PDB file of C-alpha atoms and ligand atoms in Angstrom:
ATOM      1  CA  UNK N  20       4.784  23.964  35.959  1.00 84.00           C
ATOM      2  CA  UNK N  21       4.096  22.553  32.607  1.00 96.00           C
ATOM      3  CA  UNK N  22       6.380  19.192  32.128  1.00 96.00           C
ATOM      4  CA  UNK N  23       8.120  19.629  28.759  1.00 97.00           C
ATOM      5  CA  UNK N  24       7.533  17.233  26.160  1.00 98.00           C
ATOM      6  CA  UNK N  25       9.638  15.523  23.002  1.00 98.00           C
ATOM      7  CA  UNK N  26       7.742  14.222  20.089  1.00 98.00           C
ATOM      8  CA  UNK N  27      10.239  12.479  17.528  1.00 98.00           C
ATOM      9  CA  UNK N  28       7.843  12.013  14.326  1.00 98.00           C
ATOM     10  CA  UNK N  29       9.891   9.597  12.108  1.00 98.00           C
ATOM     11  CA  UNK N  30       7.584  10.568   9.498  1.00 98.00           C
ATOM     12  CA  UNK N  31       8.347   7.695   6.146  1.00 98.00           C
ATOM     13  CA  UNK N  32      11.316   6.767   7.335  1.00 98.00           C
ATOM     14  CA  UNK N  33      12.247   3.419   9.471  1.00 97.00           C
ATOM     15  CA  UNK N  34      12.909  -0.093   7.893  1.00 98.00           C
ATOM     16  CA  UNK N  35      12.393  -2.387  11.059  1.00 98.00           C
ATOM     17  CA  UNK N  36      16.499  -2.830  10.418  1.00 98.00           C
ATOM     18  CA  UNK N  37      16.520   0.733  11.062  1.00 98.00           C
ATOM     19  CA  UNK N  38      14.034   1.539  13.490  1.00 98.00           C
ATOM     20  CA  UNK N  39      15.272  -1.135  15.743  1.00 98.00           C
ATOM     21  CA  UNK N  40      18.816   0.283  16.522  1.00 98.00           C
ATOM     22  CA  UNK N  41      16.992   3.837  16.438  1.00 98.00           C
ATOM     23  CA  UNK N  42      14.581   3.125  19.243  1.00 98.00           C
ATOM     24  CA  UNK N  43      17.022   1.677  21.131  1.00 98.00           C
ATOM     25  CA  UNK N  44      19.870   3.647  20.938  1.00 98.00           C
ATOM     26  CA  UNK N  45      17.498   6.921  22.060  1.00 98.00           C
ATOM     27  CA  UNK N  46      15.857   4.991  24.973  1.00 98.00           C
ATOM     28  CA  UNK N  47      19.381   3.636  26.105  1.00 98.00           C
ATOM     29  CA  UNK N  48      20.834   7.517  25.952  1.00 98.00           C
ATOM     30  CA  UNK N  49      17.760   8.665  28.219  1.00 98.00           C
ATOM     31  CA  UNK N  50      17.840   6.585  30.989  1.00 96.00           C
ATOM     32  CA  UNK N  51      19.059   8.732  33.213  1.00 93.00           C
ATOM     33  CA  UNK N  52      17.066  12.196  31.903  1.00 94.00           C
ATOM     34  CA  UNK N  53      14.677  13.092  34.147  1.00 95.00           C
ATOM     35  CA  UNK N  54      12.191  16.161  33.698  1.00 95.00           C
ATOM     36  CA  UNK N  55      11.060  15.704  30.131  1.00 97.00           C
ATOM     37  CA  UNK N  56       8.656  13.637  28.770  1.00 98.00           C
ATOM     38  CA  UNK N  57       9.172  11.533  25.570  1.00 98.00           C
ATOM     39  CA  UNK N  58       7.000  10.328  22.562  1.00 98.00           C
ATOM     40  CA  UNK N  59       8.413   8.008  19.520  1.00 98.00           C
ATOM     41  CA  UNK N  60       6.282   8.216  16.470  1.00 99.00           C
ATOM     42  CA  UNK N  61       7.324   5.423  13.838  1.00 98.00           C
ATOM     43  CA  UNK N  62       5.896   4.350  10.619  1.00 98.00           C
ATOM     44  CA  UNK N  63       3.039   2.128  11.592  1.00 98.00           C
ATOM     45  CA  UNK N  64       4.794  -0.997  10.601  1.00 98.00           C
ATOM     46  CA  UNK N  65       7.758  -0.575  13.100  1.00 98.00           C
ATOM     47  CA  UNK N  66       4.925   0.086  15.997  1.00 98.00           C
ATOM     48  CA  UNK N  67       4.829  -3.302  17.387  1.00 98.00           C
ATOM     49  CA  UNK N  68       9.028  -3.701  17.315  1.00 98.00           C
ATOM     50  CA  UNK N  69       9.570  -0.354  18.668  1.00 98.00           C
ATOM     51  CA  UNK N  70       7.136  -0.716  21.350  1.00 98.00           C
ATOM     52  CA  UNK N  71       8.413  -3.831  22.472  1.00 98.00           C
ATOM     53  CA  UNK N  72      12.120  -1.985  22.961  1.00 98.00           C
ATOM     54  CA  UNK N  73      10.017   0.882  24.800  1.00 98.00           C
ATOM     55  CA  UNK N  74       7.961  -1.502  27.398  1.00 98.00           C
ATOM     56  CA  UNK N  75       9.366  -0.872  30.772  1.00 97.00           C
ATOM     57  CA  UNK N  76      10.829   2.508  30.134  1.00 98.00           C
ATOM     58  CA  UNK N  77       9.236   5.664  30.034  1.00 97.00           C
ATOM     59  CA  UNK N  78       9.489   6.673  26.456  1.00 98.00           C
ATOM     60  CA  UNK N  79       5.578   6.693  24.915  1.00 98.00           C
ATOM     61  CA  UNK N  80       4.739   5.284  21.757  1.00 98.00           C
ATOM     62  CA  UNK N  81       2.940   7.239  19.413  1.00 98.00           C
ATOM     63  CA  UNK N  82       1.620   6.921  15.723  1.00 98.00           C
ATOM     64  CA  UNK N  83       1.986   9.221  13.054  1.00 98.00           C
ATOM     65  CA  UNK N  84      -1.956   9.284  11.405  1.00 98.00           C
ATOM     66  CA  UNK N  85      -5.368   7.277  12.527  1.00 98.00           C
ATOM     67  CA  UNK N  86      -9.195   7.011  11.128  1.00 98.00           C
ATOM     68  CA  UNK N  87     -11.975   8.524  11.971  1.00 98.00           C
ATOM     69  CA  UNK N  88     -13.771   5.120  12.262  1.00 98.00           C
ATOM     70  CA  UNK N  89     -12.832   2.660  14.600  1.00 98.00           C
ATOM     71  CA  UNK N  90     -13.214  -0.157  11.832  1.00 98.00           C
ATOM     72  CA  UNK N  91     -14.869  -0.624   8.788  1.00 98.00           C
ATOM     73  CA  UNK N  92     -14.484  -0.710   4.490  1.00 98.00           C
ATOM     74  CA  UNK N  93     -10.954   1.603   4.702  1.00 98.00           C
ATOM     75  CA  UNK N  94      -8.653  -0.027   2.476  1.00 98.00           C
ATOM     76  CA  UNK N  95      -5.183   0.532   4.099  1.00 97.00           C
ATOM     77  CA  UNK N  96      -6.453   2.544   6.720  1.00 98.00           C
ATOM     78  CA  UNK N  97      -5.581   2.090  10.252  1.00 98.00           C
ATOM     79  CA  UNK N  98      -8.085   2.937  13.432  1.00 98.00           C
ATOM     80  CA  UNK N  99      -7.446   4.252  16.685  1.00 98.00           C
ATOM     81  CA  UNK N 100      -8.437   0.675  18.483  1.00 98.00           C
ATOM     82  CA  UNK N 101      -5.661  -1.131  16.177  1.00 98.00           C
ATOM     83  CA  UNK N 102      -2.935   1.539  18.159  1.00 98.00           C
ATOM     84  CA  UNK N 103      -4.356   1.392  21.228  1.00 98.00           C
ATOM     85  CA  UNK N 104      -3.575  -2.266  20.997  1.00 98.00           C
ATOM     86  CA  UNK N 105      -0.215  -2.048  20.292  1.00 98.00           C
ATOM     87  CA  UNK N 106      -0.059   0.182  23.223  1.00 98.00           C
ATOM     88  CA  UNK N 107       0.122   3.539  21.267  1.00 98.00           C
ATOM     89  CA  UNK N 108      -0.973   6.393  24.000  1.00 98.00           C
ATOM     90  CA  UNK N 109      -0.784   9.297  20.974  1.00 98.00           C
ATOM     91  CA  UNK N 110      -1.708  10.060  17.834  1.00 99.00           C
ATOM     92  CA  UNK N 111      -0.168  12.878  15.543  1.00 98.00           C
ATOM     93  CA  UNK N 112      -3.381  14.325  13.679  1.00 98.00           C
ATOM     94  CA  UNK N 113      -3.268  17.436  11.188  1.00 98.00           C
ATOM     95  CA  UNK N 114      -0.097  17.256  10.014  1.00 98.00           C
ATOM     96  CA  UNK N 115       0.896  19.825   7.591  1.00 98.00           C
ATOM     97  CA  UNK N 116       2.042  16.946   5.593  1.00 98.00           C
ATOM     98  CA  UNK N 117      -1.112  15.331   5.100  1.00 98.00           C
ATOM     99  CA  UNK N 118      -2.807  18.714   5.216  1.00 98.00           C
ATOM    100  CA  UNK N 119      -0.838  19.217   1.876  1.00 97.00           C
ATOM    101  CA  UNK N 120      -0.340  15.676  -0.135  1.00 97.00           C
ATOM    102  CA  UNK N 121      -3.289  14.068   1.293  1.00 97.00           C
ATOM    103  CA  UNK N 122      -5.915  17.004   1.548  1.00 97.00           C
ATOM    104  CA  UNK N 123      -7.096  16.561   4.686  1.00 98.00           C
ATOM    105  CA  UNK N 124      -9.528  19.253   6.185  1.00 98.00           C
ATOM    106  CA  UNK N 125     -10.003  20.552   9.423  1.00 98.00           C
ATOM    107  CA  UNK N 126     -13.651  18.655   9.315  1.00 98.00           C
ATOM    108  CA  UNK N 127     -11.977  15.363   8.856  1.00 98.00           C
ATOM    109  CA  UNK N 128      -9.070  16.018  11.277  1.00 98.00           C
ATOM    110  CA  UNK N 129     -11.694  17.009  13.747  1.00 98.00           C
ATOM    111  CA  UNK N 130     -13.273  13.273  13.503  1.00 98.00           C
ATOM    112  CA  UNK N 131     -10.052  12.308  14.146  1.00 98.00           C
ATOM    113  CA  UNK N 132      -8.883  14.032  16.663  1.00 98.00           C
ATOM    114  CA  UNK N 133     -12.857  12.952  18.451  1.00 98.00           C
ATOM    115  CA  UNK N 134     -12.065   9.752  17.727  1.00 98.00           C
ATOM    116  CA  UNK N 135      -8.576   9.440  19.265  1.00 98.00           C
ATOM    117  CA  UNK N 136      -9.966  10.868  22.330  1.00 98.00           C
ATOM    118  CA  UNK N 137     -12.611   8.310  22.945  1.00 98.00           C
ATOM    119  CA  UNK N 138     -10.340   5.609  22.217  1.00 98.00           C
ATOM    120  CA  UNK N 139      -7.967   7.229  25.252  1.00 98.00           C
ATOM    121  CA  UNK N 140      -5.233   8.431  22.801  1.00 98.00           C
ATOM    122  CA  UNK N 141      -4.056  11.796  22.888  1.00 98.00           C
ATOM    123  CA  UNK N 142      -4.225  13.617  19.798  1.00 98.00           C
ATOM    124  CA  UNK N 143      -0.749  15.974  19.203  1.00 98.00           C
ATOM    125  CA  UNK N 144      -3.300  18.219  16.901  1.00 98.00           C
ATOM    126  CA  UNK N 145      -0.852  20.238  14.431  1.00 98.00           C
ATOM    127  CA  UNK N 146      -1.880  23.978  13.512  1.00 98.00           C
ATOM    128  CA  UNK N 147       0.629  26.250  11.445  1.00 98.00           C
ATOM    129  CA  UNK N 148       0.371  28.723   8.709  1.00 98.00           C
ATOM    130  CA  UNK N 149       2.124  28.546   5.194  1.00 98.00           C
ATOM    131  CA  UNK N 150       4.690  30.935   4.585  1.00 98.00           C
ATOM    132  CA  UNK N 151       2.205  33.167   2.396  1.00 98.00           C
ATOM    133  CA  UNK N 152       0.402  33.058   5.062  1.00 98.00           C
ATOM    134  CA  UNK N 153       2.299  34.643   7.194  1.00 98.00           C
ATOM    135  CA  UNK N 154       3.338  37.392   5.251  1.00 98.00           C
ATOM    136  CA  UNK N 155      -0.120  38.393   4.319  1.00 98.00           C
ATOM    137  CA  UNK N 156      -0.101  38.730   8.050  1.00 98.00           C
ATOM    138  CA  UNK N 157      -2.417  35.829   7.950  1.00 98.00           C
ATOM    139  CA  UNK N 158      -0.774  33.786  11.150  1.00 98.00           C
ATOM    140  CA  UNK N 159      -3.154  34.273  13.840  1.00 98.00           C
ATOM    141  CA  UNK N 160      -6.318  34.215  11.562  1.00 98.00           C
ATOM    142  CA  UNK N 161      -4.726  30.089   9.952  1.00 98.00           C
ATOM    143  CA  UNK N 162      -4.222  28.998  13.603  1.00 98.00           C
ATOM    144  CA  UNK N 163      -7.548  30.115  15.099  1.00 98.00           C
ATOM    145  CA  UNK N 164      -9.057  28.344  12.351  1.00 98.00           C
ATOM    146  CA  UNK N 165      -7.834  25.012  12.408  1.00 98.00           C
ATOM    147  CA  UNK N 166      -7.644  24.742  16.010  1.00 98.00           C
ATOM    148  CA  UNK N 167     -11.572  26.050  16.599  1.00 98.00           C
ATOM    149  CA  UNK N 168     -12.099  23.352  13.553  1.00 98.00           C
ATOM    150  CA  UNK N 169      -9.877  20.813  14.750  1.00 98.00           C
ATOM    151  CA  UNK N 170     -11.576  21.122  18.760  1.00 98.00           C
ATOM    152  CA  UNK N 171     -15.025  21.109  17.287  1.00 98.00           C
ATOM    153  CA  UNK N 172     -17.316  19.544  19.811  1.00 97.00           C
ATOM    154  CA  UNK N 173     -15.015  18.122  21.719  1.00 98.00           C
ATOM    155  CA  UNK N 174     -16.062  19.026  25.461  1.00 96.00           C
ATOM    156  CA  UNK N 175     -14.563  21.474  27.371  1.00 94.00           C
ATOM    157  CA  UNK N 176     -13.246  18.930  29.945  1.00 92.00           C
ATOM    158  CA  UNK N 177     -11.727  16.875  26.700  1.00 97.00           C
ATOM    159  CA  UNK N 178      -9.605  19.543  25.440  1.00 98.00           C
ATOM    160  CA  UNK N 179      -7.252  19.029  28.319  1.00 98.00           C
ATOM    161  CA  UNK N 180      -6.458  15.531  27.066  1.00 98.00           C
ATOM    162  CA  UNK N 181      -5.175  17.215  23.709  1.00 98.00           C
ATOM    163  CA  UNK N 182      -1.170  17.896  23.232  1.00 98.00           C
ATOM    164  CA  UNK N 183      -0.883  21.099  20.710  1.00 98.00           C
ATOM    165  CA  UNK N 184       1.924  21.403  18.295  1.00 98.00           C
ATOM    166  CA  UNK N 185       2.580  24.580  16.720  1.00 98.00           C
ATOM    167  CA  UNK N 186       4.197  23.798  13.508  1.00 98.00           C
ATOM    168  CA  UNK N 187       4.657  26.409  10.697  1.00 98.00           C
ATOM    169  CA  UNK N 188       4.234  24.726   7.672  1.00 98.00           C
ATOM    170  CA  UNK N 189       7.896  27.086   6.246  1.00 98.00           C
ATOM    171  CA  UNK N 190       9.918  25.921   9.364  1.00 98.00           C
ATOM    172  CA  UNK N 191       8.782  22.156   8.276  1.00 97.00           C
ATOM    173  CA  UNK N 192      12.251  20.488   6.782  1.00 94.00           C
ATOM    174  CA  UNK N 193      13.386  23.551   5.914  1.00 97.00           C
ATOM    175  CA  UNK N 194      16.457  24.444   8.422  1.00 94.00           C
ATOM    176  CA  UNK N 195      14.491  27.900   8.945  1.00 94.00           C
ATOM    177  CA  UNK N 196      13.561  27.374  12.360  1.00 96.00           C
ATOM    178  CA  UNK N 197      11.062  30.395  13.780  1.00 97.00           C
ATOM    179  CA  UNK N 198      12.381  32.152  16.688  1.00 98.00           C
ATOM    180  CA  UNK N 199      11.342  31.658  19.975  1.00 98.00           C
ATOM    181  CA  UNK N 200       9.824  35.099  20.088  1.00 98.00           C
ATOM    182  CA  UNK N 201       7.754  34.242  17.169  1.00 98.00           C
ATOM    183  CA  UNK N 202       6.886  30.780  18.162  1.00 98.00           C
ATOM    184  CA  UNK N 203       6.219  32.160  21.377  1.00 98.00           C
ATOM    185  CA  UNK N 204       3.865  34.757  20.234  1.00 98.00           C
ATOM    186  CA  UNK N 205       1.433  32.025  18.713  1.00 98.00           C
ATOM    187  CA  UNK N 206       1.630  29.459  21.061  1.00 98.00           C
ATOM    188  CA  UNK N 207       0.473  32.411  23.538  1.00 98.00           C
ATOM    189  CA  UNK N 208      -2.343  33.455  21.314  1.00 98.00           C
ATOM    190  CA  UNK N 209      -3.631  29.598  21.147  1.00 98.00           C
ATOM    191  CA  UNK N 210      -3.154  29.931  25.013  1.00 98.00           C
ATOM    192  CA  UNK N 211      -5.732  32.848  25.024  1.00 98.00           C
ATOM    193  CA  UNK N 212      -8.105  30.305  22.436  1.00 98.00           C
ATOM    194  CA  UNK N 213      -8.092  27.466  24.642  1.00 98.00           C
ATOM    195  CA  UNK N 214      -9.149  29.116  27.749  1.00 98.00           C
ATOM    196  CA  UNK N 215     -11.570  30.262  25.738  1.00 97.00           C
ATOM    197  CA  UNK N 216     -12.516  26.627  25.003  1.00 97.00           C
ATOM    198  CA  UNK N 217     -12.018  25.006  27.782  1.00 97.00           C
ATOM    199  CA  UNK N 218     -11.107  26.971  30.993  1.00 97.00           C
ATOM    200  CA  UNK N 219      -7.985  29.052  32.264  1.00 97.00           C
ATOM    201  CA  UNK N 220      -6.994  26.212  34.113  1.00 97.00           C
ATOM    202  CA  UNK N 221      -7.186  23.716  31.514  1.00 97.00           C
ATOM    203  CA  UNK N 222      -5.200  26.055  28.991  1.00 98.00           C
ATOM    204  CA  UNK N 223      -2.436  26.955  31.987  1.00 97.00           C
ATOM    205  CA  UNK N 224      -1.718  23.164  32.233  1.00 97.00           C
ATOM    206  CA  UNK N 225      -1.977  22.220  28.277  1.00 98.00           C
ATOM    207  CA  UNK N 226       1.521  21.386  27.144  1.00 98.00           C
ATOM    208  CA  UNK N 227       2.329  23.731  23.069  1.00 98.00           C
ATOM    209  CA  UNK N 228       5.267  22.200  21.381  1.00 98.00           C
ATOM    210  CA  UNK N 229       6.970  23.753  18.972  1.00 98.00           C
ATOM    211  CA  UNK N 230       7.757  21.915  15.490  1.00 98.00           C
ATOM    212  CA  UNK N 231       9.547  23.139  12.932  1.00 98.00           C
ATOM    213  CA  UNK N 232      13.519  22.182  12.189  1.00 97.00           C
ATOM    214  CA  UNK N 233      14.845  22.108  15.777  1.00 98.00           C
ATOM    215  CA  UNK N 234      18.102  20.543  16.037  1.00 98.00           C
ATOM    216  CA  UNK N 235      20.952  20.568  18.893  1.00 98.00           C
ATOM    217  CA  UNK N 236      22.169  23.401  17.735  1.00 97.00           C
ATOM    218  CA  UNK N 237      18.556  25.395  18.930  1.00 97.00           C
ATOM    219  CA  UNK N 238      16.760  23.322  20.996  1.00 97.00           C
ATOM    220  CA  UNK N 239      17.852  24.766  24.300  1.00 96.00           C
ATOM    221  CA  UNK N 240      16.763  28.372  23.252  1.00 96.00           C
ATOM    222  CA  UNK N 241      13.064  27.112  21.837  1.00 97.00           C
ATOM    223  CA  UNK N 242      13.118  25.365  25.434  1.00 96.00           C
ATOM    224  CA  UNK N 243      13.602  27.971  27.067  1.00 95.00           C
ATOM    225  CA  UNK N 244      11.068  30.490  26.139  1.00 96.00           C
ATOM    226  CA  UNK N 245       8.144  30.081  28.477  1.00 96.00           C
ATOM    227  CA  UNK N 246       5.546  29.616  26.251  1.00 97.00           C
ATOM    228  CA  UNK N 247       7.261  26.961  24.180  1.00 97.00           C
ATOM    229  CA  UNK N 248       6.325  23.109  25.824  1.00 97.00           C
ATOM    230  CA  UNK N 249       8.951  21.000  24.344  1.00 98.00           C
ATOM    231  CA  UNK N 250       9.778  19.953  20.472  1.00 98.00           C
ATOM    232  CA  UNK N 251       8.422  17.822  17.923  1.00 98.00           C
ATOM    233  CA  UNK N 252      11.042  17.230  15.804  1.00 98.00           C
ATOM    234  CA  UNK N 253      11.565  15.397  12.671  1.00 98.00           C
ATOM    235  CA  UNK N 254      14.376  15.196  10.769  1.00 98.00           C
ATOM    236  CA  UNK N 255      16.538  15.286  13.379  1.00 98.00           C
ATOM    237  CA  UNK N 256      14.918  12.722  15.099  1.00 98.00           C
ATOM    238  CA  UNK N 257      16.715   9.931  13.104  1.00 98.00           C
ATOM    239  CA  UNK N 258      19.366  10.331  14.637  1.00 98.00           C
ATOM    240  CA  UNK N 259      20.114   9.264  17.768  1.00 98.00           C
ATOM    241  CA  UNK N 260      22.503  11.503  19.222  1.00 98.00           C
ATOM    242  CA  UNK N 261      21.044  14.420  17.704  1.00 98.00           C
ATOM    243  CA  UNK N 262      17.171  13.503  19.109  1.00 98.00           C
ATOM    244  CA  UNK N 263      18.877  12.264  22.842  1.00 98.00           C
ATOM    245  CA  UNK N 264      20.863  15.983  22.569  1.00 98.00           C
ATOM    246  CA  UNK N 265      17.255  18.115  21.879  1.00 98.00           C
ATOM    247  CA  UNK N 266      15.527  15.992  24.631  1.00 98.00           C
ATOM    248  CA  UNK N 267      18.348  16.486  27.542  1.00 98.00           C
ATOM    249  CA  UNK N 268      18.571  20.449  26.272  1.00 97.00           C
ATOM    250  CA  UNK N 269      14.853  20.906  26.807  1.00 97.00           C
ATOM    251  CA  UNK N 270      14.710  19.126  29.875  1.00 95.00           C
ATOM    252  CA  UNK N 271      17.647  21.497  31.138  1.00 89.00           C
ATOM    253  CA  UNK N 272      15.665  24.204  29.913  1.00 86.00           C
ATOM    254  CA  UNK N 273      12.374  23.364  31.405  1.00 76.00           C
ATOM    255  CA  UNK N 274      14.495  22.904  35.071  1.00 77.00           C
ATOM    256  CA  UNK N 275      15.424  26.272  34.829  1.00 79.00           C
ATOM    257  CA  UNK N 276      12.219  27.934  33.433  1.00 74.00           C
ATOM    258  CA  UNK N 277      11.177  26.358  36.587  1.00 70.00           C
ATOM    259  CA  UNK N 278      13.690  27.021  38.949  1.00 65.00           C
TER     260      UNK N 278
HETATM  261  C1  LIG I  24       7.705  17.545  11.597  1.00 53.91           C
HETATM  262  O1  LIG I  24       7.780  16.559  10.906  1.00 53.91           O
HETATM  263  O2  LIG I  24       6.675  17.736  12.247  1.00 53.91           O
HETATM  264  C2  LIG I  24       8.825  18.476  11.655  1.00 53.91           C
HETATM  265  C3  LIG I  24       8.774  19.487  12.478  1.00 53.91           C
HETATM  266  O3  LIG I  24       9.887  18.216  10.837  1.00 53.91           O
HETATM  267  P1  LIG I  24      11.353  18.890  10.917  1.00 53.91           P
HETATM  268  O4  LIG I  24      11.805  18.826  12.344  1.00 53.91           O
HETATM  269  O5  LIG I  24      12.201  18.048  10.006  1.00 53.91           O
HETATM  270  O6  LIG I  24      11.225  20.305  10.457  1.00 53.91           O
END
């Protein structure tokens, strides 16, 4: 049984007079939610605050975007050894996002996502077609792409260590979530790619969130389709009734998948 997993990826949003109340308010409403496994992603100047309301709990930190280099002349850049330190354990690399406004290829998200790893982060690589894409029946062909680019020589006994988030880039903000029929149709098909590149063992236990508008109102039935892992989830991660509602829905979800 694969634990499910919540990524809330607070993308440019968070003022520490924000993120403060945020952070706590969702790690107060979890205390007693068992079964589910949960990442905060902040801007990277409310890391250090939000962390500090995390420590002792069992929420993760996580950052939204790292370097390839692990220091160096990268004005306003921030490397994986600066989050480590502030006791980030993941990254969020490939983002459509910064696929789109800041071009970022599959070659440099591939550094990344080599760098993370030796630095002991995990990566939550992002993969997802356009919505052109997908009707030029492109879906599978985008996805096999940038995850074979994005896993580029990284061993077969590091792709384990890598959290995959299936995000199409028309879900994104939108409201249009994808079903869980067709999320589940991809996430199986990058199932079938990763025991390709690493083992069927590995790719059995690797955790496939789903991203792409989920909100109370559809969290429970993205949860419950057995190839979706869990959510990462942005806009209605600012809130934090809304976020504790998706996380307690997927872990009741994930209990029964497993049951
Ligand atoms: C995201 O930022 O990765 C995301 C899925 O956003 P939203 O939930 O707002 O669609």
């Amino acid at each position: 049984m694969r634990m499910p997993l919540c990524v809330a990826n607070w993308k440019m949003h968070g003022t520490l007079a924000e993120a403060r109340p945020l952070a706590t308010g969702v790690r107060d409403g979890l205390r007693r939610v068992k079964g589910v496994e949960v990442v905060l992603c902040p801007p990277f100047t409310a890391l250090a605050a939000v962390g500090e309301i995390l420590a002792g709990s069992p929420l993760a930190l996580g950052a939204q975007n790292c370097h390839p280099e692990p220091s160096g002349p990268h004005t306003g850049d921030i490397a994986p050894p600066m989050l480590a330190e502030l006791g980030c354990r993941y990254v969020i690399l490939g983002h459509s996002e910064r696929r789109r406004e800041t071009g970022e290829t599959d070659e440099l998200i591939n550094r990344k996502v080599r760098s993370a790893l030796s630095h002991g982060l995990t990566p939550i690589l992002c993969v997802g077609e356009t919505a052109g894409e997908r009707r030029q029946g492109l879906t599978f062909t985008t996805v096999e792409g940038q995850l074979r680019a994005g896993l580029a020589e990284v061993a077969a006994d590091a792709v384990g260590r890598v959290l995959l988030a299936y995000e199409p880039v028309w879900a994104i903000g939108t409201g249009a979530n994808a079903t869980p029929g067709q999320a589940g149709e991809v996430h199986g098909y990058l199932r079938g790619l990763l025991t390709e590149l690493a083992s069927k063992e590995t790719a059995g236990a690797m955790r496939i969130v789903y991203g792409g508008s989920v909100k109370p109102e559809n969290a429970e039935e993205l949860a419950a389709e057995p190839e979706i892992d869990g959510a990462l989830v942005g806009g209605a991660s600012l809130n934090v009734q809304g976020f504790v509602t998706i996380v307690k829905k997927t872990a009741h979800s994930g209990a029964v998948r497993g049951a």
